PDB file of C-alpha atoms in Angstrom:
ATOM      1  CA  GLY A 433       9.951  43.563 -45.124  1.00 82.00           C
ATOM      2  CA  ASP A 434       8.147  46.518 -43.745  1.00 93.00           C
ATOM      3  CA  LEU A 435      11.138  48.182 -41.986  1.00 95.00           C
ATOM      4  CA  PHE A 436      14.768  48.476 -43.023  1.00 96.00           C
ATOM      5  CA  PHE A 437      17.548  49.772 -40.797  1.00 96.00           C
ATOM      6  CA  HIS A 438      20.889  50.586 -42.471  1.00 97.00           C
ATOM      7  CA  ILE A 439      23.423  50.889 -39.652  1.00 97.00           C
ATOM      8  CA  ARG A 440      26.976  52.141 -40.340  1.00 95.00           C
ATOM      9  CA  ALA A 441      29.876  53.001 -38.036  1.00 94.00           C
ATOM     10  CA  ASN A 442      33.676  52.764 -37.898  1.00 92.00           C
ATOM     11  CA  GLN A 443      33.324  50.266 -35.009  1.00 93.00           C
ATOM     12  CA  MET A 444      31.290  47.122 -35.029  1.00 93.00           C
ATOM     13  CA  ALA A 445      30.457  47.590 -31.355  1.00 96.00           C
ATOM     14  CA  ILE A 446      28.480  50.745 -32.215  1.00 96.00           C
ATOM     15  CA  CYS A 447      26.450  48.882 -34.891  1.00 96.00           C
ATOM     16  CA  TYR A 448      25.767  46.086 -32.435  1.00 96.00           C
ATOM     17  CA  GLU A 449      24.636  48.540 -29.740  1.00 97.00           C
ATOM     18  CA  LEU A 450      22.258  50.394 -31.956  1.00 97.00           C
ATOM     19  CA  ALA A 451      20.806  47.190 -33.483  1.00 96.00           C
ATOM     20  CA  SER A 452      20.218  45.863 -29.934  1.00 96.00           C
ATOM     21  CA  ILE A 453      18.392  49.047 -28.888  1.00 97.00           C
ATOM     22  CA  LEU A 454      16.222  48.948 -32.026  1.00 96.00           C
ATOM     23  CA  HIS A 455      15.337  45.321 -31.464  1.00 95.00           C
ATOM     24  CA  GLU A 456      14.462  45.912 -27.754  1.00 96.00           C
ATOM     25  CA  GLN A 457      12.211  48.876 -28.684  1.00 95.00           C
ATOM     26  CA  LEU A 458      10.432  47.016 -31.515  1.00 95.00           C
ATOM     27  CA  LYS A 459      10.326  43.409 -30.386  1.00 94.00           C
ATOM     28  CA  GLN A 460       6.724  43.582 -29.113  1.00 95.00           C
ATOM     29  CA  ASP A 461       5.368  44.605 -32.510  1.00 94.00           C
ATOM     30  CA  THR A 462       7.824  43.244 -35.058  1.00 95.00           C
ATOM     31  CA  TYR A 463       9.875  40.165 -35.786  1.00 93.00           C
ATOM     32  CA  PRO A 464      13.275  39.992 -37.612  1.00 91.00           C
ATOM     33  CA  ILE A 465      13.381  38.601 -41.220  1.00 92.00           C
ATOM     34  CA  SER A 466      16.997  39.019 -42.035  1.00 91.00           C
ATOM     35  CA  GLU A 467      20.219  40.533 -40.761  1.00 93.00           C
ATOM     36  CA  THR A 468      23.358  40.943 -42.822  1.00 94.00           C
ATOM     37  CA  LYS A 469      26.682  42.106 -41.261  1.00 94.00           C
ATOM     38  CA  GLY A 470      28.798  43.790 -43.947  1.00 94.00           C
ATOM     39  CA  PHE A 471      32.361  45.004 -43.673  1.00 93.00           C
ATOM     40  CA  ARG A 472      34.830  47.145 -45.466  1.00 92.00           C
ATOM     41  CA  TYR A 473      37.061  45.043 -47.644  1.00 92.00           C
ATOM     42  CA  PHE A 474      40.481  46.537 -48.242  1.00 91.00           C
ATOM     43  CA  ASP A 475      40.111  49.823 -50.134  1.00 86.00           C
ATOM     44  CA  GLY A 476      36.368  49.628 -50.753  1.00 89.00           C
ATOM     45  CA  ARG A 477      36.460  46.407 -52.802  1.00 93.00           C
ATOM     46  CA  ALA A 478      33.788  43.820 -53.220  1.00 95.00           C
ATOM     47  CA  ILE A 479      34.534  40.161 -52.353  1.00 95.00           C
ATOM     48  CA  LEU A 480      35.144  39.722 -56.076  1.00 96.00           C
ATOM     49  CA  GLY A 481      38.290  41.785 -55.698  1.00 95.00           C
ATOM     50  CA  PHE A 482      37.236  44.934 -57.675  1.00 95.00           C
ATOM     51  CA  VAL A 483      36.579  48.390 -56.258  1.00 93.00           C
ATOM     52  CA  ASP A 484      32.822  48.862 -55.712  1.00 90.00           C
ATOM     53  CA  GLY A 485      30.983  52.161 -56.214  1.00 82.00           C
ATOM     54  CA  THR A 486      33.769  53.831 -58.199  1.00 81.00           C
ATOM     55  CA  GLU A 487      31.392  56.214 -60.022  1.00 80.00           C
ATOM     56  CA  ASN A 488      29.471  57.130 -56.907  1.00 84.00           C
ATOM     57  CA  PRO A 489      28.706  60.938 -56.853  1.00 79.00           C
ATOM     58  CA  GLU A 490      30.090  62.952 -53.938  1.00 80.00           C
ATOM     59  CA  HIS A 491      28.911  65.782 -51.666  1.00 78.00           C
ATOM     60  CA  GLU A 492      26.347  68.204 -53.164  1.00 81.00           C
ATOM     61  CA  ILE A 493      25.861  66.145 -56.287  1.00 88.00           C
ATOM     62  CA  ALA A 494      25.076  63.103 -54.162  1.00 89.00           C
ATOM     63  CA  LYS A 495      22.304  65.093 -52.354  1.00 89.00           C
ATOM     64  CA  GLU A 496      20.756  65.897 -55.721  1.00 91.00           C
ATOM     65  CA  ILE A 497      20.737  62.285 -56.711  1.00 93.00           C
ATOM     66  CA  ALA A 498      19.655  60.703 -53.446  1.00 94.00           C
ATOM     67  CA  TYR A 499      17.049  63.066 -52.061  1.00 95.00           C
ATOM     68  CA  VAL A 500      13.538  63.612 -53.326  1.00 96.00           C
ATOM     69  CA  GLY A 501      13.198  67.190 -54.738  1.00 94.00           C
ATOM     70  CA  GLN A 502      10.379  69.606 -55.512  1.00 93.00           C
ATOM     71  CA  GLU A 503       9.142  67.201 -58.186  1.00 92.00           C
ATOM     72  CA  ASP A 504       7.371  65.414 -55.221  1.00 92.00           C
ATOM     73  CA  ALA A 505       7.001  68.135 -52.610  1.00 91.00           C
ATOM     74  CA  GLU A 506       5.081  65.987 -50.149  1.00 90.00           C
ATOM     75  CA  PHE A 507       8.055  63.668 -49.822  1.00 93.00           C
ATOM     76  CA  LEU A 508      10.711  66.369 -50.109  1.00 94.00           C
ATOM     77  CA  GLY A 509      14.074  65.330 -48.576  1.00 95.00           C
ATOM     78  CA  GLY A 510      13.214  61.719 -48.347  1.00 96.00           C
ATOM     79  CA  SER A 511      14.834  58.938 -50.444  1.00 97.00           C
ATOM     80  CA  TYR A 512      14.000  55.662 -52.082  1.00 97.00           C
ATOM     81  CA  VAL A 513      16.280  52.772 -51.162  1.00 97.00           C
ATOM     82  CA  PHE A 514      16.408  49.459 -52.889  1.00 97.00           C
ATOM     83  CA  ILE A 515      18.194  46.631 -51.280  1.00 97.00           C
ATOM     84  CA  GLN A 516      19.229  43.308 -52.737  1.00 96.00           C
ATOM     85  CA  LYS A 517      21.425  40.504 -51.387  1.00 96.00           C
ATOM     86  CA  TYR A 518      23.659  38.800 -53.952  1.00 97.00           C
ATOM     87  CA  LEU A 519      25.513  35.526 -53.464  1.00 97.00           C
ATOM     88  CA  HIS A 520      28.668  35.007 -55.503  1.00 97.00           C
ATOM     89  CA  ASN A 521      29.852  31.672 -56.912  1.00 97.00           C
ATOM     90  CA  MET A 522      33.532  32.182 -55.972  1.00 96.00           C
ATOM     91  CA  GLU A 523      34.699  28.867 -57.465  1.00 96.00           C
ATOM     92  CA  MET A 524      33.430  29.932 -60.878  1.00 97.00           C
ATOM     93  CA  TRP A 525      34.729  33.453 -60.479  1.00 97.00           C
ATOM     94  CA  LYS A 526      38.242  32.292 -59.471  1.00 96.00           C
ATOM     95  CA  GLY A 527      38.281  30.026 -62.534  1.00 97.00           C
ATOM     96  CA  LEU A 528      38.459  33.078 -64.767  1.00 97.00           C
ATOM     97  CA  THR A 529      41.764  34.804 -65.535  1.00 97.00           C
ATOM     98  CA  THR A 530      42.283  38.359 -64.343  1.00 97.00           C
ATOM     99  CA  GLU A 531      41.810  39.614 -67.894  1.00 96.00           C
ATOM    100  CA  GLU A 532      38.486  37.682 -68.162  1.00 97.00           C
ATOM    101  CA  GLN A 533      37.265  39.070 -64.780  1.00 97.00           C
ATOM    102  CA  GLU A 534      38.132  42.594 -65.948  1.00 97.00           C
ATOM    103  CA  LYS A 535      35.962  42.204 -69.025  1.00 97.00           C
ATOM    104  CA  VAL A 536      33.065  40.966 -66.771  1.00 97.00           C
ATOM    105  CA  ILE A 537      33.331  44.125 -64.641  1.00 96.00           C
ATOM    106  CA  GLY A 538      34.519  46.567 -67.298  1.00 95.00           C
ATOM    107  CA  ARG A 539      37.441  47.853 -65.181  1.00 95.00           C
ATOM    108  CA  LYS A 540      41.050  46.955 -64.351  1.00 95.00           C
ATOM    109  CA  LYS A 541      41.219  44.925 -61.181  1.00 95.00           C
ATOM    110  CA  TYR A 542      44.237  46.448 -59.470  1.00 93.00           C
ATOM    111  CA  ASP A 543      44.227  50.131 -60.403  1.00 93.00           C
ATOM    112  CA  ASP A 544      40.491  50.409 -61.009  1.00 92.00           C
ATOM    113  CA  VAL A 545      40.882  52.127 -64.439  1.00 94.00           C
ATOM    114  CA  GLU A 546      37.943  51.682 -66.789  1.00 93.00           C
ATOM    115  CA  LEU A 547      38.613  49.538 -69.825  1.00 95.00           C
ATOM    116  CA  GLY A 548      38.617  51.228 -73.188  1.00 93.00           C
ATOM    117  CA  ASP A 549      35.545  50.953 -75.437  1.00 90.00           C
ATOM    118  CA  ASP A 550      37.512  48.859 -77.884  1.00 91.00           C
ATOM    119  CA  VAL A 551      38.163  46.236 -75.196  1.00 92.00           C
ATOM    120  CA  LYS A 552      35.120  46.411 -72.962  1.00 93.00           C
ATOM    121  CA  PRO A 553      32.216  44.215 -74.048  1.00 94.00           C
ATOM    122  CA  GLN A 554      28.604  45.450 -74.001  1.00 93.00           C
ATOM    123  CA  SER A 555      27.776  42.818 -71.421  1.00 95.00           C
ATOM    124  CA  ALA A 556      30.298  44.233 -68.959  1.00 96.00           C
ATOM    125  CA  HIS A 557      28.765  45.185 -65.612  1.00 95.00           C
ATOM    126  CA  ASN A 558      29.547  48.855 -65.845  1.00 92.00           C
ATOM    127  CA  VAL A 559      27.901  49.011 -69.303  1.00 93.00           C
ATOM    128  CA  ALA A 560      24.851  46.800 -68.770  1.00 93.00           C
ATOM    129  CA  SER A 561      23.907  48.328 -65.456  1.00 92.00           C
ATOM    130  CA  LYS A 562      23.793  51.986 -66.584  1.00 91.00           C
ATOM    131  CA  ALA A 563      20.591  53.927 -67.164  1.00 90.00           C
ATOM    132  CA  HIS A 564      20.105  57.002 -69.446  1.00 88.00           C
ATOM    133  CA  ASP A 565      17.364  59.590 -69.876  1.00 88.00           C
ATOM    134  CA  ALA A 566      15.669  60.334 -73.184  1.00 86.00           C
ATOM    135  CA  ASP A 567      18.521  62.658 -74.191  1.00 88.00           C
ATOM    136  CA  GLY A 568      21.139  60.058 -73.579  1.00 87.00           C
ATOM    137  CA  ASN A 569      22.404  61.540 -70.245  1.00 89.00           C
ATOM    138  CA  GLU A 570      23.510  58.943 -67.711  1.00 90.00           C
ATOM    139  CA  LEU A 571      21.233  58.714 -64.670  1.00 91.00           C
ATOM    140  CA  LYS A 572      22.951  57.833 -61.337  1.00 92.00           C
ATOM    141  CA  ILE A 573      22.077  56.537 -57.874  1.00 94.00           C
ATOM    142  CA  LEU A 574      24.025  56.602 -54.585  1.00 94.00           C
ATOM    143  CA  ARG A 575      25.360  53.160 -53.841  1.00 94.00           C
ATOM    144  CA  ALA A 576      26.234  51.948 -50.354  1.00 93.00           C
ATOM    145  CA  ASN A 577      27.058  48.386 -51.105  1.00 95.00           C
ATOM    146  CA  MET A 578      28.843  46.199 -48.535  1.00 95.00           C
ATOM    147  CA  PRO A 579      30.524  42.837 -48.915  1.00 96.00           C
ATOM    148  CA  PHE A 580      29.689  40.011 -46.460  1.00 96.00           C
ATOM    149  CA  SER A 581      30.998  36.481 -45.979  1.00 96.00           C
ATOM    150  CA  ASN A 582      30.755  33.375 -43.943  1.00 93.00           C
ATOM    151  CA  PRO A 583      33.654  31.281 -45.197  1.00 93.00           C
ATOM    152  CA  THR A 584      32.843  28.189 -43.109  1.00 94.00           C
ATOM    153  CA  GLU A 585      29.488  27.918 -44.789  1.00 92.00           C
ATOM    154  CA  GLY A 586      30.760  28.861 -48.277  1.00 91.00           C
ATOM    155  CA  GLU A 587      28.783  32.123 -48.350  1.00 95.00           C
ATOM    156  CA  TYR A 588      30.337  35.128 -50.159  1.00 97.00           C
ATOM    157  CA  GLY A 589      28.248  38.057 -51.314  1.00 97.00           C
ATOM    158  CA  THR A 590      27.486  41.667 -51.874  1.00 97.00           C
ATOM    159  CA  PHE A 591      24.589  43.468 -50.116  1.00 97.00           C
ATOM    160  CA  PHE A 592      23.411  46.049 -52.647  1.00 96.00           C
ATOM    161  CA  ILE A 593      21.998  49.234 -51.233  1.00 96.00           C
ATOM    162  CA  GLY A 594      21.013  52.019 -53.656  1.00 96.00           C
ATOM    163  CA  TYR A 595      19.504  55.405 -52.716  1.00 96.00           C
ATOM    164  CA  SER A 596      17.763  57.552 -55.273  1.00 96.00           C
ATOM    165  CA  ARG A 597      15.320  60.441 -55.550  1.00 94.00           C
ATOM    166  CA  SER A 598      13.199  58.157 -57.860  1.00 93.00           C
ATOM    167  CA  PHE A 599      13.004  54.391 -57.918  1.00 94.00           C
ATOM    168  CA  ASN A 600      12.456  54.478 -61.656  1.00 94.00           C
ATOM    169  CA  ILE A 601      16.208  55.096 -62.112  1.00 93.00           C
ATOM    170  CA  THR A 602      17.145  51.973 -60.078  1.00 95.00           C
ATOM    171  CA  LYS A 603      14.407  49.983 -61.783  1.00 95.00           C
ATOM    172  CA  THR A 604      15.750  50.866 -65.219  1.00 94.00           C
ATOM    173  CA  MET A 605      19.248  49.762 -64.107  1.00 94.00           C
ATOM    174  CA  LEU A 606      17.915  46.413 -62.903  1.00 95.00           C
ATOM    175  CA  GLU A 607      15.911  45.982 -66.179  1.00 94.00           C
ATOM    176  CA  ASN A 608      19.066  46.608 -68.189  1.00 93.00           C
ATOM    177  CA  MET A 609      21.019  44.201 -66.140  1.00 95.00           C
ATOM    178  CA  PHE A 610      18.503  41.320 -66.141  1.00 95.00           C
ATOM    179  CA  LEU A 611      16.644  41.886 -69.412  1.00 94.00           C
ATOM    180  CA  GLY A 612      19.165  43.797 -71.606  1.00 92.00           C
ATOM    181  CA  LYS A 613      16.670  46.488 -72.414  1.00 82.00           C
ATOM    182  CA  GLU A 614      19.068  49.255 -73.602  1.00 75.00           C
ATOM    183  CA  THR A 615      21.796  47.366 -75.326  1.00 77.00           C
ATOM    184  CA  GLY A 616      20.241  43.936 -75.714  1.00 87.00           C
ATOM    185  CA  HIS A 617      23.067  42.545 -73.559  1.00 92.00           C
ATOM    186  CA  VAL A 618      22.293  41.194 -70.070  1.00 95.00           C
ATOM    187  CA  ASP A 619      24.913  41.714 -67.283  1.00 96.00           C
ATOM    188  CA  ARG A 620      27.632  39.065 -67.575  1.00 96.00           C
ATOM    189  CA  LEU A 621      28.228  39.438 -63.714  1.00 97.00           C
ATOM    190  CA  LEU A 622      24.924  37.669 -63.178  1.00 97.00           C
ATOM    191  CA  ASP A 623      26.602  34.485 -64.368  1.00 97.00           C
ATOM    192  CA  PHE A 624      28.506  34.531 -61.088  1.00 97.00           C
ATOM    193  CA  SER A 625      26.121  36.539 -58.817  1.00 97.00           C
ATOM    194  CA  THR A 626      22.674  35.424 -57.820  1.00 97.00           C
ATOM    195  CA  PRO A 627      20.143  37.799 -56.107  1.00 96.00           C
ATOM    196  CA  VAL A 628      18.400  36.054 -53.253  1.00 95.00           C
ATOM    197  CA  SER A 629      16.246  38.993 -52.029  1.00 92.00           C
ATOM    198  CA  GLY A 630      15.016  42.434 -53.038  1.00 92.00           C
ATOM    199  CA  SER A 631      12.921  45.095 -51.359  1.00 95.00           C
ATOM    200  CA  LEU A 632      12.154  48.735 -51.955  1.00 97.00           C
ATOM    201  CA  PHE A 633      11.707  51.165 -49.034  1.00 97.00           C
ATOM    202  CA  PHE A 634      10.994  54.906 -48.615  1.00 96.00           C
ATOM    203  CA  VAL A 635      13.266  56.723 -46.269  1.00 96.00           C
ATOM    204  CA  PRO A 636      11.299  59.524 -44.573  1.00 94.00           C
ATOM    205  CA  THR A 637      12.627  62.689 -43.023  1.00 95.00           C
ATOM    206  CA  PHE A 638      12.273  63.504 -39.332  1.00 93.00           C
ATOM    207  CA  ASP A 639       9.649  66.140 -40.218  1.00 92.00           C
ATOM    208  CA  PHE A 640       7.678  63.552 -42.299  1.00 92.00           C
ATOM    209  CA  LEU A 641       7.586  61.235 -39.289  1.00 90.00           C
ATOM    210  CA  GLU A 642       6.549  64.012 -36.932  1.00 91.00           C
ATOM    211  CA  ASP A 643       3.693  64.946 -39.254  1.00 89.00           C
ATOM    212  CA  LEU A 644       2.515  61.334 -39.334  1.00 86.00           C
ATOM    213  CA  GLY A 645       2.545  61.350 -35.468  1.00 82.00           C
ATOM    214  CA  GLU A 646       0.454  64.500 -35.276  1.00 83.00           C
TER     215      GLU A 646
END
């Protein structure tokens, strides 16, 4: 797509109202491709039952990770957001024991404690999805994933939303997950989760948009 709107609020009515206004303003020049309505599932868990985004950075650190810095002054303060819609095979997933599920994710299901290195396989999601710089330091992005579901149609999924100051970090994570570049192990979670979309967008600042207008 050409445009992406990430709408969040504590009340669904507010999300609806803003989406309706955007559609009304843009309907003469655009057409909708896809809309996904996510929701908060218990204490920030994915439909799979595990807490999502446990290692997300907070506050000032999050700004350093999500916003473009002086390394690209022309786009200072913006962000690169990659979105990907995943559908989960819940029948296969529920066929695993809790212990087997934990080894797929790399964390305990109920208390969200990370598994020890002696237990956690290299194909675990929280191992295979990580990216590191040349010095071995872990590189992070800001995740804003949301679960979604339509039970009557058998649709259960996660809408991945990752913000970063550089798309190269997200790209490396995806390559590690799908190709096993760093460890040689692809992400075991992909045996149960299938991506059905994927798009990269640049999120501009208000000043950037004003400059374009001028």
